[in-house]
Amino acid sequence: MSLLRVGIIGCGGIANGKHLPALAQVKEVELVAFCDLISERAEEAKLHYGTLTAKTFTNYQDMLEEMTLDVVHVCTPNSTHAELSIAAMEADCHVMCEKPMAKTAAQARSMIEAATKTGKKLTIGYQNRFRKDSTYLYEICQEGELGDIYFAKAHAIRRRAVPTWGVFLDEEAQGGGPLIDIGTHALDLTLWMMDNYKPKYVVGKAYHKLAETEKAANAWGSWDPEKFTVEDSAFGFIMMENGATIFLESSWALNSLDVKEAKTTLHGTKGGADMNDGLTINGEDHSTLFEKKIELEPGGVDFYDGSGDKPEVLEAQSWIDAILNDTEPVVKPEQALVVTEILEAIYKASETNQPVFFD
């Protein structure tokens, strides 16, 4: 079987921290092209992950014109996601774009239009769906164990973990801060569990409070307040068409000890679930309340903790399988679009101090 030829656009942190090591474990692919504005980063990525004949580029258009590729992974700032993804699909490549789908909903919609026009597959990098707790919870939601899920919370709270490198603090490049960066993961998980992608309206507020702190305590060293042009926290309340509601909380810096990231809490008519301390299911059985802690690790043997692929590896393998078997990817672009639409609406509601309604 011939291997799928993969090219990477953007050889920075997310490429080296997730995409490249994950793809390196997928036996059906070969990494043959690396593109980055900084040539040294492309060369370094090629050295560690490329084939002997792999090539590097500083211009994505050159890469798409010179190389015959099957798949492209887009690992660049949010403002470039749509442009690069569309160009790759028009060059006859299937595309995985790192989250969020795009900086704006209009850009995200243009990506779906390109996928439809070209017939190429498009997916977005929401790897948290592939965690063990996520897949287990999704299965019981699909089976109806929680009943009608009418209230949920999407959690993305850090106490002091502001990313100070790259363009994370640049509103123009990213479109926002923790809401679009990590809140997007929590919202994706929550909508996926509820299987509900029809928002009616949102209200929300983004704050720029702790960002102004000089010499702040931070996981990656103090940030420069003058360069901190995005929010440090943001919160949204989402009303769905069927009456279900979602509370979304996100922060890079917040005076809170209730820290949890890329997690969801669900409340249904038959039961509830949370990811606060592992995965716990609660409900009522024979007029008696119960709590069920889900044991997701095999363990049970001294000096052996079990084994299992990391979420990013499972994500990469599932994506490649979808291409090879001509099936839908786990993360559908239409689902990712709704996430982006809701995030954009929260930012707009914050700016206008008014609810934002969906057509």
Short mmCIF file of C-alpha atoms in Angstrom, two decimals:
data_model
loop_
_atom_site.label_atom_id
_atom_site.label_comp_id
_atom_site.label_asym_id
_atom_site.label_seq_id
_atom_site.Cartn_x
_atom_site.Cartn_y
_atom_site.Cartn_z
CA MET A 1 0.00 0.00 0.00
CA SER A 2 1.33 3.41 -0.94
CA LEU A 3 1.72 5.85 1.91
CA LEU A 4 -0.20 9.10 2.16
CA ARG A 5 2.15 12.03 1.59
CA VAL A 6 1.73 14.67 4.28
CA GLY A 7 2.86 18.29 4.36
CA ILE A 8 2.97 20.56 7.42
CA ILE A 9 2.37 24.32 7.26
CA GLY A 10 3.68 25.91 10.44
CA CYS A 11 6.47 24.10 12.30
CA GLY A 12 6.13 25.82 15.67
CA GLY A 13 4.88 24.72 19.08
CA ILE A 14 1.62 22.97 18.18
CA ALA A 15 3.22 21.14 15.26
CA ASN A 16 6.10 19.83 17.35
CA GLY A 17 4.05 19.30 20.47
CA LYS A 18 1.16 17.46 18.85
CA HIS A 19 0.88 16.95 15.09
CA LEU A 20 4.36 15.78 14.13
CA PRO A 21 4.97 13.27 16.94
CA ALA A 22 1.44 11.93 16.45
CA LEU A 23 1.75 11.52 12.69
CA ALA A 24 5.14 9.85 13.21
CA GLN A 25 3.25 6.99 14.88
CA VAL A 26 0.80 6.50 12.02
CA LYS A 27 2.26 3.85 9.74
CA GLU A 28 0.14 4.81 6.72
CA VAL A 29 1.76 8.22 6.21
CA GLU A 30 5.10 9.77 5.36
CA LEU A 31 6.05 13.35 6.19
CA VAL A 32 7.52 14.80 3.02
CA ALA A 33 7.09 18.59 3.20
CA PHE A 34 7.66 21.18 5.91
CA CYS A 35 6.81 24.87 5.59
CA ASP A 36 7.50 27.69 8.02
CA LEU A 37 8.29 31.39 7.69
CA ILE A 38 11.41 30.66 9.75
CA SER A 39 13.48 28.31 7.61
CA GLU A 40 15.38 26.90 10.60
CA ARG A 41 12.17 25.61 12.15
CA ALA A 42 11.21 23.83 8.94
CA GLU A 43 14.67 22.28 8.68
CA GLU A 44 14.54 21.15 12.32
CA ALA A 45 11.15 19.52 11.81
CA LYS A 46 12.39 17.77 8.67
CA LEU A 47 15.44 16.49 10.54
CA HIS A 48 13.35 14.88 13.26
CA TYR A 49 10.30 13.69 11.33
CA GLY A 50 10.87 13.88 7.58
CA THR A 51 11.74 11.26 5.03
CA LEU A 52 15.19 11.28 3.46
CA THR A 53 13.83 13.11 0.43
CA ALA A 54 11.58 15.53 2.36
CA LYS A 55 11.75 19.20 1.37
CA THR A 56 11.40 22.44 3.29
CA PHE A 57 9.77 25.73 2.29
CA THR A 58 9.20 29.22 3.63
CA ASN A 59 6.25 29.87 1.32
CA TYR A 60 3.20 27.60 1.46
CA GLN A 61 2.30 28.36 -2.15
CA ASP A 62 5.67 27.04 -3.29
CA MET A 63 5.12 23.88 -1.26
CA LEU A 64 1.66 23.26 -2.75
CA GLU A 65 2.88 23.92 -6.29
CA GLU A 66 6.09 21.89 -6.15
CA MET A 67 4.99 18.92 -4.06
CA THR A 68 2.43 16.22 -4.77
CA LEU A 69 0.69 15.86 -1.42
CA ASP A 70 -2.32 13.92 -0.17
CA VAL A 71 -2.76 15.61 3.20
CA VAL A 72 -1.85 18.97 4.70
CA HIS A 73 -1.89 19.90 8.40
CA VAL A 74 -2.31 23.63 9.09
CA CYS A 75 -0.56 24.62 12.34
CA THR A 76 -0.39 28.41 12.11
CA PRO A 77 -1.98 31.43 13.86
CA ASN A 78 -5.77 31.57 13.76
CA SER A 79 -5.96 34.45 11.29
CA THR A 80 -4.31 32.31 8.58
CA HIS A 81 -6.31 29.08 9.04
CA ALA A 82 -8.87 29.76 6.33
CA GLU A 83 -6.44 31.03 3.69
CA LEU A 84 -4.05 28.11 4.09
CA SER A 85 -6.72 25.42 4.42
CA ILE A 86 -8.57 26.61 1.32
CA ALA A 87 -5.35 26.79 -0.70
CA ALA A 88 -4.44 23.24 0.34
CA MET A 89 -7.87 21.85 -0.55
CA GLU A 90 -7.73 23.62 -3.92
CA ALA A 91 -4.36 21.90 -4.41
CA ASP A 92 -6.18 18.54 -4.07
CA CYS A 93 -5.19 17.90 -0.44
CA HIS A 94 -7.26 16.74 2.51
CA VAL A 95 -6.81 19.16 5.42
CA MET A 96 -6.57 18.95 9.17
CA CYS A 97 -6.55 22.47 10.58
CA GLU A 98 -5.54 23.10 14.16
CA LYS A 99 -8.27 24.53 16.41
CA PRO A 100 -10.07 26.87 16.39
CA MET A 101 -11.44 26.43 12.89
CA ALA A 102 -10.79 30.08 12.03
CA LYS A 103 -10.52 33.54 13.49
CA THR A 104 -14.04 34.43 12.28
CA ALA A 105 -17.21 32.54 11.44
CA ALA A 106 -17.17 33.93 7.90
CA GLN A 107 -13.72 32.47 7.35
CA ALA A 108 -14.86 29.13 8.77
CA ARG A 109 -17.82 29.06 6.40
CA SER A 110 -15.51 29.72 3.47
CA MET A 111 -13.49 26.66 4.48
CA ILE A 112 -16.59 24.47 4.36
CA GLU A 113 -17.51 25.91 0.97
CA ALA A 114 -14.04 25.00 -0.31
CA ALA A 115 -14.33 21.46 1.05
CA THR A 116 -17.69 21.05 -0.66
CA LYS A 117 -16.42 22.48 -3.93
CA THR A 118 -13.21 20.43 -4.04
CA GLY A 119 -14.58 17.24 -2.53
CA LYS A 120 -11.67 17.10 -0.09
CA LYS A 121 -12.00 16.14 3.55
CA LEU A 122 -11.63 18.80 6.23
CA THR A 123 -11.36 18.35 9.97
CA ILE A 124 -10.34 20.47 12.96
CA GLY A 125 -7.87 19.52 15.70
CA TYR A 126 -10.07 18.93 18.74
CA GLN A 127 -7.99 16.09 20.19
CA ASN A 128 -9.77 16.15 23.57
CA ARG A 129 -12.58 14.16 22.00
CA PHE A 130 -10.15 11.23 21.91
CA ARG A 131 -9.40 11.14 25.65
CA LYS A 132 -10.64 8.03 27.44
CA ASP A 133 -13.03 9.96 29.66
CA SER A 134 -14.41 11.83 26.66
CA THR A 135 -15.05 8.75 24.52
CA TYR A 136 -16.65 6.89 27.44
CA LEU A 137 -18.93 9.82 28.30
CA TYR A 138 -19.86 10.32 24.65
CA GLU A 139 -20.92 6.69 24.37
CA ILE A 140 -23.24 6.83 27.38
CA CYS A 141 -24.69 10.13 26.14
CA GLN A 142 -25.39 8.52 22.76
CA GLU A 143 -27.03 5.58 24.52
CA GLY A 144 -29.33 7.95 26.41
CA GLU A 145 -28.07 7.10 29.88
CA LEU A 146 -28.25 10.75 30.97
CA GLY A 147 -31.58 11.37 29.25
CA ASP A 148 -32.28 14.81 27.81
CA ILE A 149 -29.23 16.97 28.60
CA TYR A 150 -30.74 20.39 29.24
CA PHE A 151 -27.98 22.18 31.18
CA ALA A 152 -24.21 21.93 30.82
CA LYS A 153 -21.04 23.74 31.82
CA ALA A 154 -17.95 24.01 29.64
CA HIS A 155 -14.81 24.54 31.72
CA ALA A 156 -11.49 26.07 30.62
CA ILE A 157 -10.10 27.74 33.74
CA ARG A 158 -6.44 28.36 34.46
CA ARG A 159 -5.33 30.26 37.56
CA ARG A 160 -2.09 31.68 36.12
CA ALA A 161 -1.04 30.07 32.85
CA VAL A 162 -0.82 32.77 30.21
CA PRO A 163 1.10 31.67 27.08
CA THR A 164 3.67 34.41 26.58
CA TRP A 165 5.35 33.13 23.41
CA GLY A 166 4.43 33.43 19.76
CA VAL A 167 1.28 35.42 18.94
CA PHE A 168 -1.00 34.21 21.73
CA LEU A 169 -1.38 37.73 23.16
CA ASP A 170 -1.93 39.33 19.74
CA GLU A 171 -5.62 39.97 19.07
CA GLU A 172 -5.04 40.65 15.38
CA ALA A 173 -3.35 37.30 14.78
CA GLN A 174 -5.46 35.16 17.10
CA GLY A 175 -8.85 36.83 17.36
CA GLY A 176 -8.90 36.58 21.14
CA GLY A 177 -7.36 35.03 24.22
CA PRO A 178 -8.44 32.12 26.44
CA LEU A 179 -11.96 31.99 25.02
CA ILE A 180 -10.81 31.19 21.48
CA ASP A 181 -7.71 29.30 22.65
CA ILE A 182 -8.89 26.88 25.37
CA GLY A 183 -12.56 27.75 25.73
CA THR A 184 -12.97 26.37 22.23
CA HIS A 185 -11.95 22.87 23.46
CA ALA A 186 -14.41 22.94 26.36
CA LEU A 187 -17.26 24.15 24.16
CA ASP A 188 -16.51 21.55 21.48
CA LEU A 189 -16.62 18.76 24.06
CA THR A 190 -19.88 20.02 25.52
CA LEU A 191 -21.74 20.44 22.23
CA TRP A 192 -20.48 17.04 21.10
CA MET A 193 -21.76 15.32 24.27
CA MET A 194 -25.14 17.04 23.97
CA ASP A 195 -25.27 16.41 20.20
CA ASN A 196 -26.77 19.87 19.97
CA TYR A 197 -25.52 22.36 17.38
CA LYS A 198 -28.43 24.79 17.18
CA PRO A 199 -27.77 27.90 19.30
CA LYS A 200 -30.52 30.53 19.62
CA TYR A 201 -28.69 33.39 21.33
CA VAL A 202 -25.78 34.13 23.64
CA VAL A 203 -24.81 36.70 26.23
CA GLY A 204 -21.27 37.06 27.50
CA LYS A 205 -18.43 39.17 28.75
CA ALA A 206 -14.70 39.21 28.10
CA TYR A 207 -12.42 40.78 30.72
CA HIS A 208 -9.03 42.48 30.52
CA LYS A 209 -8.30 42.77 34.24
CA LEU A 210 -5.32 40.74 35.43
CA ALA A 211 -3.61 41.33 32.09
CA GLU A 212 -2.61 44.75 33.41
CA THR A 213 -0.59 43.25 36.30
CA GLU A 214 3.13 44.03 36.33
CA LYS A 215 5.57 41.23 37.21
CA ALA A 216 2.71 38.76 37.53
CA ALA A 217 3.10 35.20 38.73
CA ASN A 218 2.70 32.96 35.71
CA ALA A 219 3.55 29.41 34.66
CA TRP A 220 5.68 30.66 31.77
CA GLY A 221 7.07 33.80 33.33
CA SER A 222 5.55 37.26 33.67
CA TRP A 223 3.74 38.71 30.69
CA ASP A 224 4.22 42.16 29.27
CA PRO A 225 0.98 44.12 29.96
CA GLU A 226 1.58 46.33 26.92
CA LYS A 227 1.60 43.29 24.62
CA PHE A 228 -1.41 41.63 26.30
CA THR A 229 -4.04 42.81 23.78
CA VAL A 230 -6.55 39.96 24.29
CA GLU A 231 -8.84 39.14 27.19
CA ASP A 232 -7.52 37.31 30.26
CA SER A 233 -10.90 35.68 30.94
CA ALA A 234 -14.28 35.38 29.25
CA PHE A 235 -17.66 33.90 30.13
CA GLY A 236 -20.72 33.12 28.08
CA PHE A 237 -24.27 31.89 28.52
CA ILE A 238 -25.67 30.04 25.51
CA MET A 239 -29.36 29.35 24.92
CA MET A 240 -30.04 26.59 22.44
CA GLU A 241 -33.09 26.38 20.17
CA ASN A 242 -34.53 23.45 22.15
CA GLY A 243 -34.28 25.35 25.46
CA ALA A 244 -31.07 23.72 26.68
CA THR A 245 -28.50 26.07 28.20
CA ILE A 246 -24.71 26.07 28.45
CA PHE A 247 -22.43 28.12 30.67
CA LEU A 248 -18.94 28.55 29.20
CA GLU A 249 -16.08 29.73 31.40
CA SER A 250 -12.53 30.41 30.24
CA SER A 251 -9.43 32.07 31.64
CA TRP A 252 -5.67 32.19 31.40
CA ALA A 253 -5.47 34.24 34.59
CA LEU A 254 -8.19 34.26 37.23
CA ASN A 255 -8.17 34.41 41.02
CA SER A 256 -9.72 30.99 41.43
CA LEU A 257 -8.66 27.64 42.87
CA ASP A 258 -11.34 25.83 40.88
CA VAL A 259 -8.99 25.07 37.99
CA LYS A 260 -10.05 22.73 35.20
CA GLU A 261 -9.41 22.77 31.47
CA ALA A 262 -11.11 21.11 28.51
CA LYS A 263 -13.77 19.55 30.71
CA THR A 264 -17.56 19.45 30.76
CA THR A 265 -20.32 18.99 33.31
CA LEU A 266 -23.64 17.63 32.07
CA HIS A 267 -27.10 17.62 33.64
CA GLY A 268 -29.80 15.43 32.11
CA THR A 269 -33.26 14.16 32.97
CA LYS A 270 -31.95 10.68 33.86
CA GLY A 271 -28.52 11.49 35.25
CA GLY A 272 -25.52 13.78 35.30
CA ALA A 273 -21.79 13.61 34.73
CA ASP A 274 -18.70 15.62 35.52
CA MET A 275 -14.97 15.45 34.80
CA ASN A 276 -13.90 17.30 37.96
CA ASP A 277 -11.96 14.45 39.60
CA GLY A 278 -11.85 11.82 36.94
CA LEU A 279 -15.18 10.90 35.38
CA THR A 280 -18.18 10.57 37.69
CA ILE A 281 -21.73 9.65 36.74
CA ASN A 282 -24.61 10.43 39.10
CA GLY A 283 -28.28 9.56 39.08
CA GLU A 284 -31.15 7.84 40.81
CA ASP A 285 -31.86 4.11 40.92
CA HIS A 286 -34.79 2.49 42.73
CA SER A 287 -35.51 5.72 44.63
CA THR A 288 -31.89 5.91 45.73
CA LEU A 289 -29.27 8.42 44.63
CA PHE A 290 -25.95 7.07 43.37
CA GLU A 291 -22.51 8.23 42.27
CA LYS A 292 -20.43 6.04 39.98
CA LYS A 293 -16.71 6.68 39.58
CA ILE A 294 -15.50 5.40 36.21
CA GLU A 295 -12.16 3.57 36.28
CA LEU A 296 -10.58 4.24 32.89
CA GLU A 297 -7.06 2.93 33.45
CA PRO A 298 -6.43 -0.85 33.39
CA GLY A 299 -3.72 -0.93 36.09
CA GLY A 300 -4.18 -3.55 38.80
CA VAL A 301 -0.65 -4.97 38.57
CA ASP A 302 2.40 -3.83 40.52
CA PHE A 303 4.82 -1.76 38.44
CA TYR A 304 2.39 -1.65 35.54
CA ASP A 305 0.02 1.22 34.92
CA GLY A 306 -1.52 -0.06 31.72
CA SER A 307 -1.01 1.35 28.25
CA GLY A 308 -2.92 3.21 25.61
CA ASP A 309 -2.38 5.69 22.85
CA LYS A 310 -2.40 9.38 23.59
CA PRO A 311 -5.41 11.41 22.38
CA GLU A 312 -3.36 13.18 19.70
CA VAL A 313 -2.18 9.85 18.28
CA LEU A 314 -5.71 8.46 18.25
CA GLU A 315 -6.85 11.68 16.58
CA ALA A 316 -4.19 11.40 13.86
CA GLN A 317 -4.89 7.70 13.23
CA SER A 318 -8.65 8.27 13.09
CA TRP A 319 -8.15 11.14 10.63
CA ILE A 320 -5.94 9.11 8.32
CA ASP A 321 -8.35 6.16 8.53
CA ALA A 322 -11.20 8.46 7.45
CA ILE A 323 -9.21 9.42 4.36
CA LEU A 324 -8.21 5.86 3.49
CA ASN A 325 -11.71 4.46 4.07
CA ASP A 326 -13.56 7.48 2.67
CA THR A 327 -15.59 8.02 5.83
CA GLU A 328 -16.46 11.16 7.77
CA PRO A 329 -13.85 12.39 10.25
CA VAL A 330 -14.78 12.36 13.94
CA VAL A 331 -14.67 16.15 14.05
CA LYS A 332 -16.93 17.40 11.28
CA PRO A 333 -16.25 20.92 9.96
CA GLU A 334 -19.93 21.83 10.35
CA GLN A 335 -19.62 21.13 14.08
CA ALA A 336 -16.45 23.18 14.39
CA LEU A 337 -18.17 26.03 12.57
CA VAL A 338 -20.86 26.22 15.27
CA VAL A 339 -18.16 26.42 17.93
CA THR A 340 -16.58 29.36 16.10
CA GLU A 341 -19.96 31.04 15.61
CA ILE A 342 -20.71 30.85 19.33
CA LEU A 343 -17.27 32.14 20.35
CA GLU A 344 -17.59 35.04 17.93
CA ALA A 345 -21.04 35.83 19.32
CA ILE A 346 -19.71 35.93 22.90
CA TYR A 347 -17.04 38.44 21.86
CA LYS A 348 -19.69 40.52 20.09
CA ALA A 349 -22.03 40.37 23.09
CA SER A 350 -19.17 41.55 25.28
CA GLU A 351 -18.48 44.52 23.01
CA THR A 352 -22.10 45.59 22.67
CA ASN A 353 -23.43 44.57 26.11
CA GLN A 354 -26.35 43.07 24.24
CA PRO A 355 -27.50 39.49 23.51
CA VAL A 356 -26.47 38.15 20.12
CA PHE A 357 -29.12 36.15 18.27
CA PHE A 358 -28.53 33.53 15.57
CA ASP A 359 -30.55 33.41 12.40
#
